Amino acid sequence: MNFFQDVLAQLTIWAALPKQWLQAYPFLQTGIDTLCVTLPLAALLAFAGLGFVSATARILSITRKRSSYDKCARQLAMLAMILGWSLLIAGRVWLFFAQDAYTPDSLPDFMVELSWILLGLAVLISSLYFALWKFLVKVPILHIFMGIVSSIQACIAVAVTLGSARMLSAYMRPDASSITLGDIFFPGWLSPFWCALYWTLPLALAMAGAGGAMWLAIRRKREDFGRDHYNTMIPWCAVWARNAWTIFWLIFLGATVAEIQQGWQGDAFTGRNVALESIKVLIWLAPLALWTIVARSAAPMRHKLSLLLALLIAVAFMLPYYSQVTDLSTLKADAAQETLVEPLNSGTPETAPQESGSAAPEAASQGDEQATGQPATPDVSKDTQSEAATPRP
């Protein structure tokens, strides 16, 4: 019995060590929180885009009559299925520990559960798309349609997931009771939230191309389809990532320029702020340059480090992307002030301005009585009215 007690005590001590480390080194907690945001979001976007890329490769295998595209499409479908099931299981585990109980009347809980259900439907269609590969060879239109539907369903799941994250951030605010759904989801077509939504589809296609190129490089020894296959398909995936990232970067550039112009007109930006924003914009050109190098290379298998570096930089952008999605600074800033000021103003009677007007004749009558030598007698009726009109504290 003492042996088991000692083992339990040792396990308790070991279980408490991570908490002690996090308390002693706060940067570890920050790093873990960052990874918990960037990695799942990057995997979710890649999963949403892989169906489109795989279906496109399947179409090219028919139109160009090249088996390399069909093999690449199947490899990408396998990656999508792995990412989908990983996200689905990890999401259910996170919900089990994060939520004490599901409240049907709670809108945030409903949206969180809905996002998981929609992701489950996307994973199911993606799994069927991969599992029925050999059975639907003679029905290519149905097979391609399944791949596209899986990506569309995954994009819907991404939109609902981002909306759930934004709503949870809104419910954490002290003035949450005064915020409406319109304030949360429709702050303005050029607001940071909607600008981030404009990036979502290009980012999904870019992450799918980047993940697919890296996945093919990893599977080189596992699935030996020949050197020509990988020398053709890795640059093809890199071109997908480069083109989609270019579209995203142009939208990002336009949003940044509009923000700088608006802040400059309001004297909120200085030359230093403009320089910092310009550097931030130029930093995100690095993945585009790396994918361009891989796409034009005659031996793309030698650029595994470039593929990995470009993928890591693209994953790092998920943190500012998530921050902009959950940014609530553009909500009504005076929402809390309205809540605090309106009850105070409602207690003031509408007849208050009339008191100042009636005070002038009263003072004049008192002045006339003093001028004639008679003592000034207060008007009882007016005092009574003023006392009745003045609210007691």
XYZ file of C-alpha atoms in Angstrom:
393
model
C 0.000 0.000 0.000
C 2.825 2.369 0.829
C 4.375 1.639 -2.547
C 1.290 2.813 -4.432
C 1.025 5.891 -2.242
C 4.632 6.766 -3.011
C 4.027 6.286 -6.740
C 0.927 8.491 -6.570
C 2.851 11.159 -4.678
C 5.636 11.099 -7.262
C 3.118 11.383 -10.110
C 1.481 14.349 -8.376
C 4.843 16.066 -8.064
C 5.676 15.430 -11.712
C 2.244 16.691 -12.780
C 2.800 19.929 -10.866
C 6.156 20.604 -12.524
C 4.744 22.020 -15.802
C 2.643 24.540 -13.865
C 5.683 25.582 -11.848
C 7.747 26.010 -15.010
C 5.035 28.124 -16.625
C 4.842 30.306 -13.523
C 8.616 30.668 -13.333
C 9.026 31.364 -17.069
C 6.041 33.331 -18.435
C 7.470 33.307 -21.957
C 6.838 29.542 -22.053
C 3.131 30.166 -21.484
C 3.155 32.789 -24.212
C 4.881 30.419 -26.620
C 2.433 27.606 -25.884
C -0.537 29.928 -26.367
C 0.918 31.098 -29.668
C 1.398 27.546 -30.925
C -2.117 26.604 -29.818
C -3.443 29.386 -32.069
C -1.163 29.233 -35.108
C -0.848 25.483 -35.677
C -4.565 24.526 -35.527
C -5.584 27.548 -37.602
C -2.931 26.814 -40.256
C -4.004 23.149 -40.378
C -7.663 24.164 -40.665
C -6.970 26.532 -43.562
C -4.795 23.920 -45.302
C -7.542 21.336 -44.895
C -10.062 23.767 -46.396
C -7.915 24.367 -49.472
C -6.606 20.861 -50.145
C -9.908 19.693 -51.612
C -9.767 22.375 -54.305
C -6.117 21.637 -55.146
C -6.664 17.883 -55.222
C -9.772 18.204 -57.406
C -7.856 20.453 -59.807
C -5.082 17.850 -60.081
C -7.727 15.203 -60.714
C -9.155 17.294 -63.559
C -5.703 17.799 -65.080
C -5.063 14.065 -64.945
C -8.052 13.608 -67.248
C -7.518 16.554 -69.563
C -3.754 16.161 -69.943
C -3.833 12.362 -69.586
C -0.898 12.268 -67.182
C -0.867 9.844 -64.283
C 1.360 12.112 -62.170
C -1.538 14.471 -61.547
C -3.760 11.601 -60.422
C -1.088 10.342 -58.021
C -0.533 13.860 -56.688
C -4.275 14.334 -56.223
C -4.460 11.158 -54.174
C -1.465 12.166 -52.048
C -3.075 15.527 -51.326
C -6.368 13.818 -50.502
C -4.523 11.663 -47.979
C -2.981 14.758 -46.375
C -6.419 16.398 -46.186
C -7.890 13.338 -44.479
C -5.051 13.211 -41.933
C -5.374 16.915 -41.120
C -9.149 16.688 -40.910
C -9.265 13.786 -38.478
C -6.484 15.298 -36.361
C -8.398 18.575 -36.079
C -11.670 16.795 -35.354
C -10.268 14.641 -32.531
C -8.150 17.442 -31.043
C -11.117 19.824 -31.201
C -13.365 17.394 -29.345
C -10.725 16.863 -26.654
C -10.270 20.625 -26.264
C -14.037 21.146 -25.955
C -14.219 18.414 -23.318
C -11.672 20.159 -21.103
C -12.577 23.769 -21.951
C -16.348 23.543 -21.496
C -17.735 22.442 -18.161
C -21.176 21.787 -19.605
C -23.054 22.593 -22.772
C -25.716 25.270 -22.328
C -28.352 25.067 -25.085
C -29.491 28.669 -24.521
C -25.951 30.050 -24.865
C -25.268 31.378 -28.364
C -21.435 31.086 -28.104
C -21.684 27.448 -26.975
C -24.074 26.730 -29.829
C -21.706 28.264 -32.389
C -18.718 26.347 -31.010
C -20.603 23.054 -31.236
C -21.895 23.979 -34.682
C -18.365 24.653 -35.938
C -17.269 21.206 -34.727
C -20.257 19.528 -36.394
C -19.612 21.321 -39.696
C -15.960 20.318 -39.531
C -17.055 16.728 -38.937
C -19.190 16.784 -42.090
C -16.246 18.146 -44.095
C -13.955 15.417 -42.718
C -16.522 12.745 -43.553
C -16.826 13.900 -47.188
C -13.038 14.203 -47.476
C -12.587 10.676 -46.131
C -15.070 9.321 -48.664
C -13.277 11.241 -51.386
C -10.033 9.438 -50.527
C -11.482 6.018 -49.653
C -13.533 5.695 -52.858
C -10.652 6.616 -55.149
C -10.435 3.269 -56.928
C -14.200 2.716 -56.998
C -14.958 6.062 -58.661
C -12.323 5.868 -61.379
C -15.023 5.382 -63.997
C -17.153 8.170 -62.525
C -14.666 11.054 -62.461
C -17.273 13.820 -62.403
C -18.795 12.507 -59.175
C -15.348 12.018 -57.690
C -14.231 15.569 -58.524
C -17.530 16.928 -57.221
C -16.932 15.201 -53.860
C -13.519 16.821 -53.542
C -14.911 20.291 -54.272
C -17.839 19.798 -51.879
C -15.467 18.738 -49.103
C -13.528 21.992 -49.493
C -16.691 24.104 -49.624
C -17.927 22.447 -46.449
C -14.532 23.016 -44.834
C -14.644 26.710 -45.790
C -18.055 27.005 -44.108
C -16.576 25.354 -41.021
C -13.678 27.850 -41.078
C -16.093 30.804 -41.276
C -18.198 29.512 -38.377
C -15.082 28.767 -36.313
C -13.739 32.287 -36.807
C -17.160 33.694 -35.966
C -17.236 31.631 -32.775
C -13.817 32.917 -31.754
C -14.930 36.509 -32.356
C -18.140 36.023 -30.390
C -16.272 34.488 -27.450
C -13.953 37.516 -27.444
C -16.992 39.820 -27.449
C -18.551 37.992 -24.505
C -15.355 38.533 -22.501
C -15.733 42.328 -22.687
C -17.158 44.194 -19.664
C -19.766 45.887 -21.887
C -20.910 42.627 -23.501
C -24.556 43.261 -22.567
C -24.692 46.372 -24.767
C -23.096 44.731 -27.859
C -25.380 43.401 -30.579
C -24.721 40.760 -33.231
C -24.553 43.523 -35.811
C -21.758 45.200 -33.859
C -19.836 41.903 -33.715
C -20.167 40.655 -37.287
C -20.937 43.816 -39.295
C -18.707 46.581 -37.926
C -18.005 47.802 -41.467
C -16.950 46.409 -44.832
C -13.438 47.898 -44.420
C -13.077 46.982 -40.748
C -10.178 44.726 -39.651
C -12.590 41.816 -39.219
C -13.872 41.931 -42.787
C -10.386 42.569 -44.179
C -9.302 39.351 -42.470
C -12.265 37.518 -44.008
C -11.157 38.711 -47.454
C -7.815 36.987 -46.839
C -9.343 33.653 -45.847
C -9.757 31.933 -49.237
C -6.336 32.980 -50.637
C -4.708 31.930 -47.376
C -6.479 28.561 -47.505
C -5.227 27.896 -51.052
C -1.712 29.100 -50.163
C -1.518 26.905 -47.073
C -2.831 23.956 -49.086
C -0.179 24.427 -51.770
C 2.584 24.918 -49.209
C 1.507 21.925 -47.151
C 1.139 19.805 -50.276
C 4.635 20.639 -51.529
C 6.126 19.819 -48.133
C 4.070 16.628 -47.908
C 5.297 15.405 -51.294
C 8.887 16.059 -50.284
C 8.368 14.028 -47.107
C 6.651 11.146 -48.948
C 9.453 10.810 -51.523
C 10.939 7.699 -49.950
C 7.636 6.307 -48.725
C 5.881 6.444 -52.091
C 8.499 6.073 -54.788
C 6.674 7.247 -57.913
C 9.885 8.237 -59.629
C 11.998 11.348 -59.708
C 10.077 12.897 -62.589
C 6.850 12.736 -60.613
C 8.221 14.746 -57.699
C 10.199 17.110 -59.935
C 6.907 17.988 -61.623
C 4.413 17.938 -58.766
C 6.392 19.771 -56.088
C 6.843 22.863 -58.304
C 3.177 22.590 -59.280
C 2.138 22.775 -55.604
C 4.639 25.591 -55.036
C 3.041 27.549 -57.895
C -0.346 27.125 -56.207
C 1.077 28.487 -52.969
C 2.874 31.373 -54.707
C -0.117 32.518 -56.760
C -2.555 32.325 -53.862
C -0.122 34.096 -51.539
C 0.307 36.837 -54.148
C -3.445 37.473 -54.167
C -3.487 37.531 -50.383
C -0.517 39.898 -50.224
C -2.112 42.360 -52.647
C -5.292 42.449 -50.536
C -3.163 42.828 -47.425
C -1.228 45.672 -49.041
C -4.415 47.496 -49.995
C -5.851 47.152 -46.478
C -2.602 48.409 -44.943
C -2.445 51.432 -47.256
C -6.060 52.307 -46.463
C -5.348 52.013 -42.732
C -2.258 54.215 -42.989
C -4.141 56.836 -45.015
C -7.017 56.894 -42.551
C -4.671 57.152 -39.577
C -2.604 59.842 -41.295
C -5.659 62.002 -41.851
C -6.596 61.630 -38.195
C -3.052 62.478 -37.034
C -2.818 59.020 -35.460
C 0.149 57.896 -37.580
C 3.668 59.227 -37.618
C 6.552 58.573 -39.959
C 7.824 55.871 -37.643
C 4.457 54.070 -37.699
C 4.444 54.151 -41.484
C 7.964 52.681 -41.581
C 6.977 49.863 -39.204
C 3.864 49.041 -41.216
C 5.915 49.009 -44.406
C 8.399 46.580 -42.871
C 5.533 44.316 -41.781
C 4.183 44.287 -45.307
C 7.586 43.471 -46.816
C 8.248 40.640 -44.356
C 5.335 38.645 -45.755
C 6.945 38.708 -49.205
C 9.489 36.130 -48.008
C 7.279 33.031 -48.574
C 6.420 34.257 -52.054
C 10.123 34.549 -52.947
C 10.926 31.101 -51.541
C 8.086 29.387 -53.398
C 9.154 31.132 -56.597
C 12.659 29.687 -56.197
C 11.230 26.181 -55.744
C 8.829 26.558 -58.667
C 11.615 27.543 -61.074
C 14.126 25.006 -59.831
C 15.041 22.000 -61.984
C 15.747 19.966 -58.819
C 13.055 20.970 -56.285
C 13.934 18.086 -53.952
C 17.103 20.000 -53.037
C 15.011 22.873 -51.672
C 13.397 21.114 -48.729
C 14.779 23.751 -46.380
C 13.242 26.512 -48.507
C 9.872 24.736 -48.456
C 10.049 24.321 -44.697
C 11.071 27.932 -44.099
C 8.312 29.277 -46.344
C 5.751 27.089 -44.595
C 6.899 28.234 -41.141
C 6.696 31.916 -42.128
C 3.214 31.357 -43.552
C 2.160 29.603 -40.334
C 3.556 32.525 -38.318
C 1.121 34.847 -40.101
C -1.752 32.939 -38.504
C -1.166 34.853 -35.261
C -1.787 38.371 -36.667
C -4.551 36.890 -38.806
C -6.311 35.491 -35.734
C -5.705 38.715 -33.811
C -7.357 40.730 -36.563
C -10.311 38.347 -36.745
C -10.946 38.696 -33.008
C -10.157 42.428 -32.918
C -13.069 44.282 -31.290
C -11.553 47.747 -31.146
C -13.810 48.976 -33.953
C -16.955 48.326 -31.951
C -18.895 51.248 -30.534
C -16.487 52.876 -28.112
C -19.305 54.726 -26.378
C -21.348 51.594 -25.661
C -20.244 51.488 -22.026
C -20.678 55.262 -21.658
C -24.245 55.041 -22.932
C -24.975 52.345 -20.394
C -23.591 54.467 -17.555
C -24.871 57.891 -18.587
C -28.422 57.141 -19.673
C -29.730 56.144 -16.205
C -28.297 59.355 -14.765
C -29.897 61.538 -17.427
C -33.242 59.766 -17.183
C -33.689 60.882 -13.556
C -33.514 64.599 -14.443
C -37.034 66.033 -14.983
C -37.905 67.875 -18.115
C -39.097 70.890 -16.089
C -35.638 71.654 -14.803
C -34.908 74.385 -17.377
C -38.140 76.194 -16.337
C -36.848 76.704 -12.808
C -34.079 78.992 -13.974
C -36.630 80.950 -15.977
C -38.964 81.382 -12.982
C -36.096 82.386 -10.720
C -35.617 85.709 -12.547
C -39.165 87.131 -11.897
C -38.940 85.996 -8.305
C -35.645 87.801 -7.783
C -37.100 90.906 -9.444
C -40.130 90.941 -7.130
C -37.884 90.554 -4.101
C -35.761 93.490 -5.333
C -38.898 95.707 -5.687
C -40.057 94.893 -2.181
C -36.658 95.725 -0.739
C -36.629 99.008 -2.664
C -39.989 100.097 -1.087
C -38.719 99.264 2.400
C -41.031 96.321 2.966
C -39.564 93.038 4.112
C -39.301 90.449 1.473
C -41.696 87.603 2.187
C -41.016 84.348 0.443
C -43.627 83.048 -1.927
C -44.728 79.828 -0.293
C -46.512 78.462 -3.338
C -43.433 78.900 -5.560
C -41.140 77.356 -2.979
C -43.473 74.421 -2.733
C -43.492 74.013 -6.507
C -39.712 74.230 -6.707
C -39.314 71.657 -3.961
C -41.704 69.325 -5.740
C -39.917 69.809 -9.055
C -36.443 69.261 -7.646
C -35.718 65.509 -7.262
C -34.500 64.413 -3.914
C -31.220 62.497 -3.817
